[in-house]
Amino acid sequence: MHDSVQEVIKTRRFLKERLQRDYSTLRGYEAERSNVRQLLQRTAEMGESNSLLLIGPRGAGKTTLINAVLTDLMENKSFVDNTLIVHLDGNLHTDDRIALKSITVQMRLENAADGKVFGSFAENLAFLLQCLKAGDKKSKSVVFVLEEFDLFCTHHNQTLLYNLFDVSQSAQAPICVLGVTCRLDVIELLEKRVKSRFSHRQVFLFPSAHKFEEYVALFQQLMSIPGSKELQAAADRVDSLDLFKSEAFTFQRNHFDGIEYNFDKKHTENWNKQIAKLSKSAAAQKTLQMLYDFDISEAFLKTFIFRLVAQLKPEAPHITGEQLTALAAQYECDDKVELLCGLSVLELCLIITIKHHSSIYDRDPFNFEIIFARFSKFAKVSSTMQGVERAVVLKAFEHLRIVELIMPLSNSGMGKLQKEFEMHKMALTYGQIQQAVQRYQALPTEVAQWAQSSLI
């Protein structure tokens, strides 16, 4: 029993780690991958300096492509020995001073730069690159990966970008600048002096519409446990990753170690048979079709599988079709319907009142007084809402505005208009209100019936 518990824990851990760290499953983008690989190889082997922008929507696989190329190149010892990788992120490195400090740390040149005073950013960067030169004057190559590249364009005078592109153009040192962004107009964000130093190489990535059968096959592949040879290959990939001393590529062996995951052969066979059977089941096919229609990207599927795998535990050692369906249902839910289901009965009654008003008056704007007058008619004949004070109803109305289920008109707040008379519009569809009424727990019958009728 203890052994089976350990196998389940190892399975969950292995699958989660592979989903996060193994880039060998990247599909498609062969031409783009080759382009980036050649660029990096020329920088490392021939000392060429280059710059390139990877552009595409979020989740298209831009960062994964770069990591996949670097993982491949790590099998080449000369590339590992002669190249440094520096990762910068526009969300983290919000100004050039922070970015330069991170560059110094990732190059492991804190001691060399300690105590030195530089007159400019360019002088500081030139010193760092000079430090990489060996005795034979051959300089180490540096690959700069700039995530959220468009955010670096907002830095003062775009000093970082100017100096990186200037070095790459003037061949002061062999560097390659890879920018990653989802902004299609990113070139227009560059200042004229920066734009003139950029190579204007751009690679566009868009998720390709694989056949649904390939999508299901990918699901099965990502959920399966590989054989012992594949596990060893995974461990070797991590060993090669460890050869890089960059912050972003320093992984502990115990994070993803094929030898550590020495699965029982019988467990592996049973697990893979169960996953193959699950992939062919009607529940899985329906769920995967919904996910495929929603988002065809590999990143989205991996996120879904990660959440699925996280549900594995000793008392529930297998993934079931019911789990797939339940998890997929969370992607279909409407946030506003969920919000409506969390309102008080009084607040939901006001939403229903607003719906009736909108139906009768063709979605004309409304204020509190209009809605209160219509609500009062219902309250008089209702055992649930009878005797509710005006001040309480006003408070409920204001809460609907706070959670943005109703929105004030832009020009209605001008002057000293009392809040009871400020005009609003509804930020819901009739269908959302209908769903909320059907799903609301313990909703009084008279309120549910009133929602279906507009007689009052």
Short mmCIF file of C-alpha atoms in Angstrom, two decimals:
data_model
loop_
_atom_site.label_atom_id
_atom_site.label_comp_id
_atom_site.label_asym_id
_atom_site.label_seq_id
_atom_site.Cartn_x
_atom_site.Cartn_y
_atom_site.Cartn_z
CA MET A 1 0.00 0.00 0.00
CA HIS A 2 2.83 2.34 0.93
CA ASP A 3 4.51 1.69 -2.44
CA SER A 4 1.35 2.59 -4.39
CA VAL A 5 1.02 5.85 -2.41
CA GLN A 6 4.62 6.76 -3.30
CA GLU A 7 4.00 5.95 -6.98
CA VAL A 8 1.00 8.33 -7.08
CA ILE A 9 3.02 11.10 -5.39
CA LYS A 10 5.92 10.58 -7.81
CA THR A 11 3.54 10.57 -10.79
CA ARG A 12 1.93 13.84 -9.75
CA ARG A 13 5.27 15.50 -9.10
CA PHE A 14 6.85 14.26 -12.32
CA LEU A 15 3.95 15.37 -14.54
CA LYS A 16 3.78 18.82 -12.92
CA GLU A 17 7.53 19.36 -13.27
CA ARG A 18 7.55 18.20 -16.89
CA LEU A 19 4.68 20.55 -17.77
CA GLN A 20 6.63 23.47 -16.34
CA ARG A 21 10.20 22.70 -17.38
CA ASP A 22 10.37 20.34 -20.34
CA TYR A 23 10.36 22.21 -23.68
CA SER A 24 10.78 19.14 -25.90
CA THR A 25 7.01 18.93 -26.50
CA LEU A 26 6.91 22.24 -28.43
CA ARG A 27 4.99 21.62 -31.65
CA GLY A 28 5.19 23.55 -34.91
CA TYR A 29 7.19 26.73 -35.58
CA GLU A 30 9.99 24.75 -37.30
CA ALA A 31 11.04 27.66 -39.55
CA GLU A 32 10.91 30.21 -36.71
CA ARG A 33 12.81 27.88 -34.39
CA SER A 34 15.51 27.36 -37.01
CA ASN A 35 15.76 31.13 -37.54
CA VAL A 36 16.36 31.83 -33.83
CA ARG A 37 18.76 28.89 -33.49
CA GLN A 38 20.93 30.03 -36.41
CA LEU A 39 21.01 33.55 -35.00
CA LEU A 40 22.25 32.34 -31.60
CA GLN A 41 24.76 29.93 -33.17
CA ARG A 42 26.29 32.69 -35.30
CA THR A 43 26.61 34.88 -32.21
CA ALA A 44 28.32 32.13 -30.19
CA GLU A 45 30.52 30.55 -32.87
CA MET A 46 31.34 33.41 -35.23
CA GLY A 47 31.07 36.39 -32.91
CA GLU A 48 28.27 38.01 -34.93
CA SER A 49 26.00 40.48 -33.18
CA ASN A 50 22.30 40.36 -33.93
CA SER A 51 18.92 41.59 -32.74
CA LEU A 52 15.47 40.10 -33.27
CA LEU A 53 11.89 40.57 -32.08
CA LEU A 54 9.51 37.67 -31.43
CA ILE A 55 5.95 38.96 -31.78
CA GLY A 56 2.70 37.12 -31.13
CA PRO A 57 -0.32 36.88 -28.83
CA ARG A 58 0.02 35.72 -25.23
CA GLY A 59 0.29 31.96 -24.97
CA ALA A 60 1.48 31.53 -28.57
CA GLY A 61 4.78 29.97 -27.39
CA LYS A 62 7.33 32.82 -27.78
CA THR A 63 9.21 32.20 -24.53
CA THR A 64 8.85 28.43 -24.89
CA LEU A 65 10.42 28.62 -28.36
CA ILE A 66 13.44 30.51 -26.99
CA ASN A 67 13.81 28.05 -24.12
CA ALA A 68 13.48 25.10 -26.51
CA VAL A 69 16.24 26.52 -28.76
CA LEU A 70 18.51 27.18 -25.76
CA THR A 71 17.88 23.65 -24.47
CA ASP A 72 18.95 22.24 -27.86
CA LEU A 73 22.07 24.43 -27.97
CA MET A 74 23.09 23.37 -24.47
CA GLU A 75 24.07 19.99 -25.94
CA ASN A 76 26.89 21.88 -27.68
CA LYS A 77 29.69 22.30 -25.11
CA SER A 78 31.38 25.16 -26.99
CA PHE A 79 28.10 27.12 -26.94
CA VAL A 80 27.77 26.58 -23.18
CA ASP A 81 31.41 27.57 -22.53
CA ASN A 82 31.32 30.70 -24.69
CA THR A 83 27.83 32.09 -23.99
CA LEU A 84 26.09 33.86 -21.15
CA ILE A 85 22.30 34.23 -20.99
CA VAL A 86 20.83 37.38 -19.44
CA HIS A 87 17.07 37.48 -18.82
CA LEU A 88 15.28 40.79 -18.30
CA ASP A 89 11.55 41.33 -17.83
CA GLY A 90 9.75 44.62 -18.37
CA ASN A 91 7.44 43.90 -15.44
CA LEU A 92 10.37 43.43 -13.04
CA HIS A 93 13.06 45.74 -14.39
CA THR A 94 11.03 48.92 -14.42
CA ASP A 95 13.93 51.30 -15.03
CA ASP A 96 17.42 51.12 -16.53
CA ARG A 97 19.19 51.27 -13.14
CA ILE A 98 17.42 48.11 -11.94
CA ALA A 99 18.02 46.42 -15.31
CA LEU A 100 21.76 47.23 -15.23
CA LYS A 101 22.08 45.87 -11.69
CA SER A 102 20.40 42.62 -12.80
CA ILE A 103 22.69 42.38 -15.86
CA THR A 104 25.74 42.73 -13.56
CA VAL A 105 24.43 40.00 -11.22
CA GLN A 106 23.55 37.58 -14.03
CA MET A 107 26.99 38.09 -15.59
CA ARG A 108 28.52 37.45 -12.14
CA LEU A 109 30.53 40.66 -12.32
CA GLU A 110 29.40 42.25 -9.03
CA ASN A 111 32.95 42.13 -7.62
CA ALA A 112 34.51 43.61 -10.77
CA ALA A 113 32.04 46.52 -10.84
CA ASP A 114 31.99 47.07 -7.06
CA GLY A 115 33.13 50.55 -6.07
CA LYS A 116 33.59 51.79 -9.63
CA VAL A 117 31.95 55.05 -10.68
CA PHE A 118 30.72 55.29 -14.26
CA GLY A 119 29.86 58.46 -16.11
CA SER A 120 27.03 56.95 -18.13
CA PHE A 121 24.97 53.83 -18.77
CA ALA A 122 26.97 53.15 -21.95
CA GLU A 123 30.28 53.31 -20.05
CA ASN A 124 28.97 50.85 -17.43
CA LEU A 125 27.70 48.39 -20.06
CA ALA A 126 30.95 48.65 -22.03
CA PHE A 127 32.93 47.84 -18.87
CA LEU A 128 30.78 44.73 -18.21
CA LEU A 129 31.26 43.45 -21.76
CA GLN A 130 35.02 44.19 -21.60
CA CYS A 131 35.26 42.02 -18.47
CA LEU A 132 34.10 39.02 -20.52
CA LYS A 133 37.14 39.10 -22.80
CA ALA A 134 39.60 36.27 -22.24
CA GLY A 135 43.38 36.57 -22.44
CA ASP A 136 43.38 35.87 -26.17
CA LYS A 137 41.02 38.84 -26.60
CA LYS A 138 38.15 36.55 -27.60
CA SER A 139 35.06 37.79 -25.84
CA LYS A 140 32.28 35.63 -24.44
CA SER A 141 28.98 36.02 -26.27
CA VAL A 142 25.99 37.38 -24.38
CA VAL A 143 22.36 36.63 -25.25
CA PHE A 144 19.92 39.20 -23.85
CA VAL A 145 16.32 37.94 -23.63
CA LEU A 146 13.94 40.87 -23.03
CA GLU A 147 10.48 39.69 -21.97
CA GLU A 148 7.65 42.26 -22.31
CA PHE A 149 9.91 44.21 -24.68
CA ASP A 150 7.31 46.94 -25.18
CA LEU A 151 7.61 47.96 -21.50
CA PHE A 152 11.32 48.73 -21.98
CA CYS A 153 10.23 51.28 -24.59
CA THR A 154 8.67 53.33 -21.77
CA HIS A 155 12.02 53.78 -19.97
CA HIS A 156 13.53 57.27 -19.91
CA ASN A 157 15.16 58.00 -23.29
CA GLN A 158 15.11 54.22 -24.00
CA THR A 159 18.73 54.20 -22.81
CA LEU A 160 18.94 50.44 -22.24
CA LEU A 161 17.57 49.58 -25.70
CA TYR A 162 19.72 52.22 -27.38
CA ASN A 163 22.94 50.88 -25.85
CA LEU A 164 22.13 47.20 -26.46
CA PHE A 165 21.25 47.84 -30.11
CA ASP A 166 24.25 50.15 -30.50
CA VAL A 167 26.64 47.44 -29.25
CA SER A 168 25.01 44.83 -31.51
CA GLN A 169 25.36 47.12 -34.54
CA SER A 170 28.88 48.38 -33.89
CA ALA A 171 30.32 44.92 -33.10
CA GLN A 172 32.00 46.10 -29.86
CA ALA A 173 31.23 42.66 -28.40
CA PRO A 174 29.29 39.64 -29.68
CA ILE A 175 25.78 40.03 -28.29
CA CYS A 176 22.34 38.92 -29.42
CA VAL A 177 19.25 40.83 -28.29
CA LEU A 178 15.98 38.83 -28.38
CA GLY A 179 12.87 40.89 -27.63
CA VAL A 180 9.59 39.15 -26.75
CA THR A 181 6.33 41.09 -27.03
CA CYS A 182 2.64 40.77 -27.88
CA ARG A 183 2.45 44.31 -29.33
CA LEU A 184 2.22 44.24 -33.12
CA ASP A 185 3.03 47.97 -33.29
CA VAL A 186 6.16 47.68 -31.13
CA ILE A 187 8.46 49.13 -33.83
CA GLU A 188 6.44 52.36 -33.71
CA LEU A 189 7.23 52.65 -29.98
CA LEU A 190 10.98 52.90 -30.62
CA GLU A 191 12.64 56.32 -30.75
CA LYS A 192 14.23 57.25 -34.07
CA ARG A 193 17.83 56.79 -32.84
CA VAL A 194 16.93 53.37 -31.34
CA LYS A 195 15.02 52.24 -34.41
CA SER A 196 17.99 53.07 -36.67
CA ARG A 197 20.21 50.70 -34.65
CA PHE A 198 17.73 47.81 -34.61
CA SER A 199 18.21 45.12 -37.30
CA HIS A 200 14.42 45.07 -38.01
CA ARG A 201 14.39 41.28 -37.87
CA GLN A 202 10.92 40.26 -36.75
CA VAL A 203 9.48 36.77 -36.27
CA PHE A 204 5.71 36.49 -35.89
CA LEU A 205 4.22 33.56 -33.98
CA PHE A 206 0.55 32.68 -34.14
CA PRO A 207 -1.00 29.47 -32.74
CA SER A 208 -1.54 27.11 -35.64
CA ALA A 209 -4.86 25.28 -35.88
CA HIS A 210 -3.76 21.67 -35.41
CA LYS A 211 -6.28 18.99 -36.15
CA PHE A 212 -8.39 17.98 -33.19
CA GLU A 213 -6.93 14.45 -33.35
CA GLU A 214 -3.43 15.95 -32.86
CA TYR A 215 -4.76 17.96 -29.92
CA VAL A 216 -6.06 14.79 -28.25
CA ALA A 217 -2.75 13.02 -28.99
CA LEU A 218 -0.86 15.88 -27.31
CA PHE A 219 -3.13 15.59 -24.26
CA GLN A 220 -2.37 11.86 -24.04
CA GLN A 221 1.37 12.45 -24.50
CA LEU A 222 1.53 15.10 -21.76
CA MET A 223 -0.45 12.91 -19.37
CA SER A 224 1.58 9.72 -19.97
CA ILE A 225 4.67 8.53 -18.09
CA PRO A 226 7.59 7.93 -20.51
CA GLY A 227 9.86 4.89 -20.42
CA SER A 228 13.18 4.71 -18.58
CA LYS A 229 15.18 5.96 -21.62
CA GLU A 230 13.02 9.06 -21.95
CA LEU A 231 13.34 9.70 -18.22
CA GLN A 232 17.13 9.55 -18.47
CA ALA A 233 17.03 11.95 -21.44
CA ALA A 234 14.97 14.35 -19.32
CA ALA A 235 17.61 14.18 -16.57
CA ASP A 236 20.38 14.83 -19.12
CA ARG A 237 18.52 17.91 -20.37
CA VAL A 238 18.46 19.31 -16.84
CA ASP A 239 22.19 18.55 -16.48
CA SER A 240 22.87 20.63 -19.57
CA LEU A 241 20.60 23.39 -18.26
CA ASP A 242 22.68 23.47 -15.06
CA LEU A 243 25.80 24.23 -17.06
CA PHE A 244 24.45 27.73 -17.55
CA LYS A 245 25.11 29.95 -14.56
CA SER A 246 22.39 32.42 -15.47
CA GLU A 247 19.71 33.00 -12.78
CA ALA A 248 16.94 31.93 -15.14
CA PHE A 249 18.62 28.61 -16.02
CA THR A 250 19.93 27.39 -12.68
CA PHE A 251 17.74 24.40 -11.83
CA GLN A 252 18.26 21.95 -8.99
CA ARG A 253 18.53 18.31 -10.08
CA ASN A 254 15.93 17.30 -7.53
CA HIS A 255 13.38 19.50 -9.33
CA PHE A 256 13.27 17.33 -12.43
CA ASP A 257 15.44 14.26 -12.12
CA GLY A 258 14.73 11.28 -14.31
CA ILE A 259 16.75 8.94 -12.11
CA GLU A 260 14.79 10.02 -9.02
CA TYR A 261 11.56 9.11 -10.84
CA ASN A 262 12.37 5.43 -10.97
CA PHE A 263 8.80 4.32 -11.60
CA ASP A 264 7.59 0.77 -11.05
CA LYS A 265 7.14 -0.81 -14.50
CA LYS A 266 3.69 -2.19 -13.66
CA HIS A 267 2.53 1.19 -12.36
CA THR A 268 3.76 2.88 -15.56
CA GLU A 269 1.91 0.41 -17.77
CA ASN A 270 -1.33 0.67 -15.77
CA TRP A 271 -1.15 4.47 -15.73
CA ASN A 272 -0.56 4.77 -19.47
CA LYS A 273 -3.36 2.28 -20.26
CA GLN A 274 -5.76 4.27 -18.07
CA ILE A 275 -4.77 7.56 -19.78
CA ALA A 276 -5.19 5.99 -23.25
CA LYS A 277 -8.65 4.72 -22.26
CA LEU A 278 -9.56 8.12 -20.77
CA SER A 279 -8.48 9.97 -23.95
CA LYS A 280 -10.88 7.87 -26.04
CA SER A 281 -13.84 8.23 -23.65
CA ALA A 282 -16.86 10.32 -24.66
CA ALA A 283 -16.47 12.63 -21.63
CA ALA A 284 -12.82 13.41 -22.45
CA GLN A 285 -13.53 13.91 -26.17
CA LYS A 286 -16.35 16.35 -25.39
CA THR A 287 -14.23 18.26 -22.85
CA LEU A 288 -11.18 18.46 -25.12
CA GLN A 289 -13.36 19.62 -28.02
CA MET A 290 -14.65 22.45 -25.82
CA LEU A 291 -11.09 23.42 -24.83
CA TYR A 292 -9.95 23.17 -28.46
CA ASP A 293 -12.77 25.49 -29.58
CA PHE A 294 -11.95 27.90 -26.75
CA ASP A 295 -8.15 28.13 -27.21
CA ILE A 296 -5.95 25.99 -29.47
CA SER A 297 -2.64 27.04 -27.89
CA GLU A 298 -0.41 24.46 -26.21
CA ALA A 299 0.09 26.79 -23.22
CA PHE A 300 -3.64 26.74 -22.46
CA LEU A 301 -3.78 22.93 -22.65
CA LYS A 302 -0.73 22.61 -20.37
CA THR A 303 -2.34 24.90 -17.79
CA PHE A 304 -5.50 22.79 -17.87
CA ILE A 305 -3.53 19.54 -17.47
CA PHE A 306 -1.49 21.03 -14.62
CA ARG A 307 -4.70 21.82 -12.70
CA LEU A 308 -5.95 18.32 -13.49
CA VAL A 309 -2.76 16.61 -12.29
CA ALA A 310 -2.82 18.66 -9.08
CA GLN A 311 -6.00 16.77 -8.12
CA LEU A 312 -4.12 13.44 -7.95
CA LYS A 313 -3.85 12.02 -4.43
CA PRO A 314 -3.41 8.55 -2.86
CA GLU A 315 -7.13 8.14 -2.24
CA ALA A 316 -7.90 9.24 -5.84
CA PRO A 317 -4.96 7.81 -7.81
CA HIS A 318 -6.47 8.16 -11.32
CA ILE A 319 -7.86 10.98 -13.45
CA THR A 320 -11.52 10.44 -14.30
CA GLY A 321 -13.82 11.78 -16.99
CA GLU A 322 -15.90 13.46 -14.26
CA GLN A 323 -12.84 15.42 -13.11
CA LEU A 324 -12.20 16.60 -16.67
CA THR A 325 -15.81 17.73 -17.07
CA ALA A 326 -15.90 19.50 -13.69
CA LEU A 327 -12.64 21.37 -14.35
CA ALA A 328 -13.70 22.37 -17.87
CA ALA A 329 -16.99 23.73 -16.46
CA GLN A 330 -14.96 26.35 -14.60
CA TYR A 331 -13.75 27.72 -17.94
CA GLU A 332 -17.33 28.07 -19.17
CA CYS A 333 -18.70 29.88 -16.13
CA ASP A 334 -19.66 33.55 -16.42
CA ASP A 335 -18.09 35.76 -13.74
CA LYS A 336 -21.06 38.12 -13.69
CA VAL A 337 -23.50 35.23 -13.16
CA GLU A 338 -21.32 34.07 -10.26
CA LEU A 339 -21.42 37.61 -8.87
CA LEU A 340 -25.20 37.76 -9.21
CA CYS A 341 -25.53 34.45 -7.33
CA GLY A 342 -23.61 36.02 -4.45
CA LEU A 343 -25.97 39.00 -4.07
CA SER A 344 -28.58 39.30 -1.35
CA VAL A 345 -32.21 38.58 -2.28
CA LEU A 346 -32.96 42.32 -2.06
CA GLU A 347 -30.11 43.17 -4.46
CA LEU A 348 -31.24 40.47 -6.90
CA CYS A 349 -34.80 41.88 -6.71
CA LEU A 350 -33.41 45.28 -7.74
CA ILE A 351 -31.61 43.65 -10.69
CA ILE A 352 -34.91 42.02 -11.72
CA THR A 353 -36.64 45.40 -11.38
CA ILE A 354 -34.01 46.99 -13.62
CA LYS A 355 -34.48 44.17 -16.14
CA HIS A 356 -38.26 44.79 -16.28
CA HIS A 357 -37.71 48.54 -16.69
CA SER A 358 -35.17 47.93 -19.49
CA SER A 359 -37.52 45.53 -21.26
CA ILE A 360 -40.44 47.97 -21.21
CA TYR A 361 -38.47 51.12 -22.05
CA ASP A 362 -36.00 49.60 -24.54
CA ARG A 363 -32.96 49.87 -22.22
CA ASP A 364 -33.48 53.53 -21.40
CA PRO A 365 -31.28 54.88 -18.57
CA PHE A 366 -32.73 54.82 -15.05
CA ASN A 367 -32.13 56.29 -11.61
CA PHE A 368 -32.85 55.07 -8.10
CA GLU A 369 -36.23 56.79 -7.88
CA ILE A 370 -37.51 55.07 -11.03
CA ILE A 371 -36.35 51.64 -9.85
CA PHE A 372 -37.57 52.17 -6.27
CA ALA A 373 -41.07 53.08 -7.50
CA ARG A 374 -41.29 49.89 -9.58
CA PHE A 375 -39.76 47.77 -6.80
CA SER A 376 -42.26 49.17 -4.26
CA LYS A 377 -45.18 47.80 -6.33
CA PHE A 378 -43.72 44.31 -6.01
CA ALA A 379 -42.83 44.77 -2.33
CA LYS A 380 -46.46 45.63 -1.44
CA VAL A 381 -47.73 42.24 -2.64
CA SER A 382 -44.63 40.28 -1.57
CA SER A 383 -44.29 38.50 1.75
CA THR A 384 -40.48 38.49 1.34
CA MET A 385 -39.85 42.16 0.56
CA GLN A 386 -42.71 43.77 2.47
CA GLY A 387 -41.63 46.46 4.92
CA VAL A 388 -38.08 46.96 3.55
CA GLU A 389 -37.07 50.57 4.32
CA ARG A 390 -36.13 53.02 1.59
CA ALA A 391 -32.66 53.63 3.09
CA VAL A 392 -31.90 49.90 2.95
CA VAL A 393 -32.97 49.70 -0.69
CA LEU A 394 -30.79 52.73 -1.51
CA LYS A 395 -27.82 51.03 0.14
CA ALA A 396 -28.44 47.90 -1.94
CA PHE A 397 -28.68 50.04 -5.11
CA GLU A 398 -25.34 51.70 -4.28
CA HIS A 399 -23.74 48.27 -3.81
CA LEU A 400 -24.85 47.26 -7.32
CA ARG A 401 -23.03 50.33 -8.59
CA ILE A 402 -19.89 49.53 -6.57
CA VAL A 403 -19.64 46.02 -8.05
CA GLU A 404 -20.32 47.53 -11.50
CA LEU A 405 -23.49 45.61 -12.32
CA ILE A 406 -24.97 49.04 -13.06
CA MET A 407 -22.87 51.88 -14.43
CA PRO A 408 -23.40 55.66 -14.08
CA LEU A 409 -23.74 57.57 -17.33
CA SER A 410 -20.65 59.67 -18.00
CA ASN A 411 -22.48 63.00 -18.00
CA SER A 412 -25.05 62.26 -15.27
CA GLY A 413 -22.74 63.18 -12.38
CA MET A 414 -22.31 66.79 -13.53
CA GLY A 415 -23.34 69.52 -11.12
CA LYS A 416 -24.81 68.80 -7.70
CA LEU A 417 -27.26 66.10 -8.71
CA GLN A 418 -28.58 64.03 -5.81
CA LYS A 419 -27.48 60.40 -5.98
CA GLU A 420 -31.13 59.25 -6.08
CA PHE A 421 -31.55 61.06 -9.42
CA GLU A 422 -28.21 60.14 -11.04
CA MET A 423 -28.85 58.18 -14.25
CA HIS A 424 -27.45 54.67 -14.76
CA LYS A 425 -27.36 51.91 -17.36
CA MET A 426 -27.36 48.15 -16.85
CA ALA A 427 -24.09 46.26 -17.42
CA LEU A 428 -25.75 42.84 -17.80
CA THR A 429 -27.54 40.84 -20.44
CA TYR A 430 -31.03 39.40 -19.86
CA GLY A 431 -29.54 35.93 -20.29
CA GLN A 432 -27.10 36.47 -17.42
CA ILE A 433 -29.94 37.54 -15.12
CA GLN A 434 -31.99 34.51 -16.21
CA GLN A 435 -29.09 32.13 -15.44
CA ALA A 436 -28.55 33.72 -12.02
CA VAL A 437 -32.25 33.36 -11.10
CA GLN A 438 -32.17 29.68 -12.08
CA ARG A 439 -28.97 28.96 -10.14
CA TYR A 440 -29.57 31.14 -7.07
CA GLN A 441 -29.68 29.00 -3.92
CA ALA A 442 -32.96 29.13 -1.91
CA LEU A 443 -34.47 31.97 -3.93
CA PRO A 444 -38.08 32.66 -2.77
CA THR A 445 -40.57 31.23 -5.27
CA GLU A 446 -42.42 34.54 -5.66
CA VAL A 447 -39.16 36.29 -6.65
CA ALA A 448 -38.37 33.58 -9.22
CA GLN A 449 -41.88 33.86 -10.66
CA TRP A 450 -41.67 37.65 -10.75
CA ALA A 451 -38.42 37.40 -12.72
CA GLN A 452 -40.36 35.57 -15.47
CA SER A 453 -43.15 38.18 -15.54
CA SER A 454 -43.28 41.93 -16.08
CA LEU A 455 -46.90 42.50 -14.95
CA ILE A 456 -45.80 44.40 -11.83
#
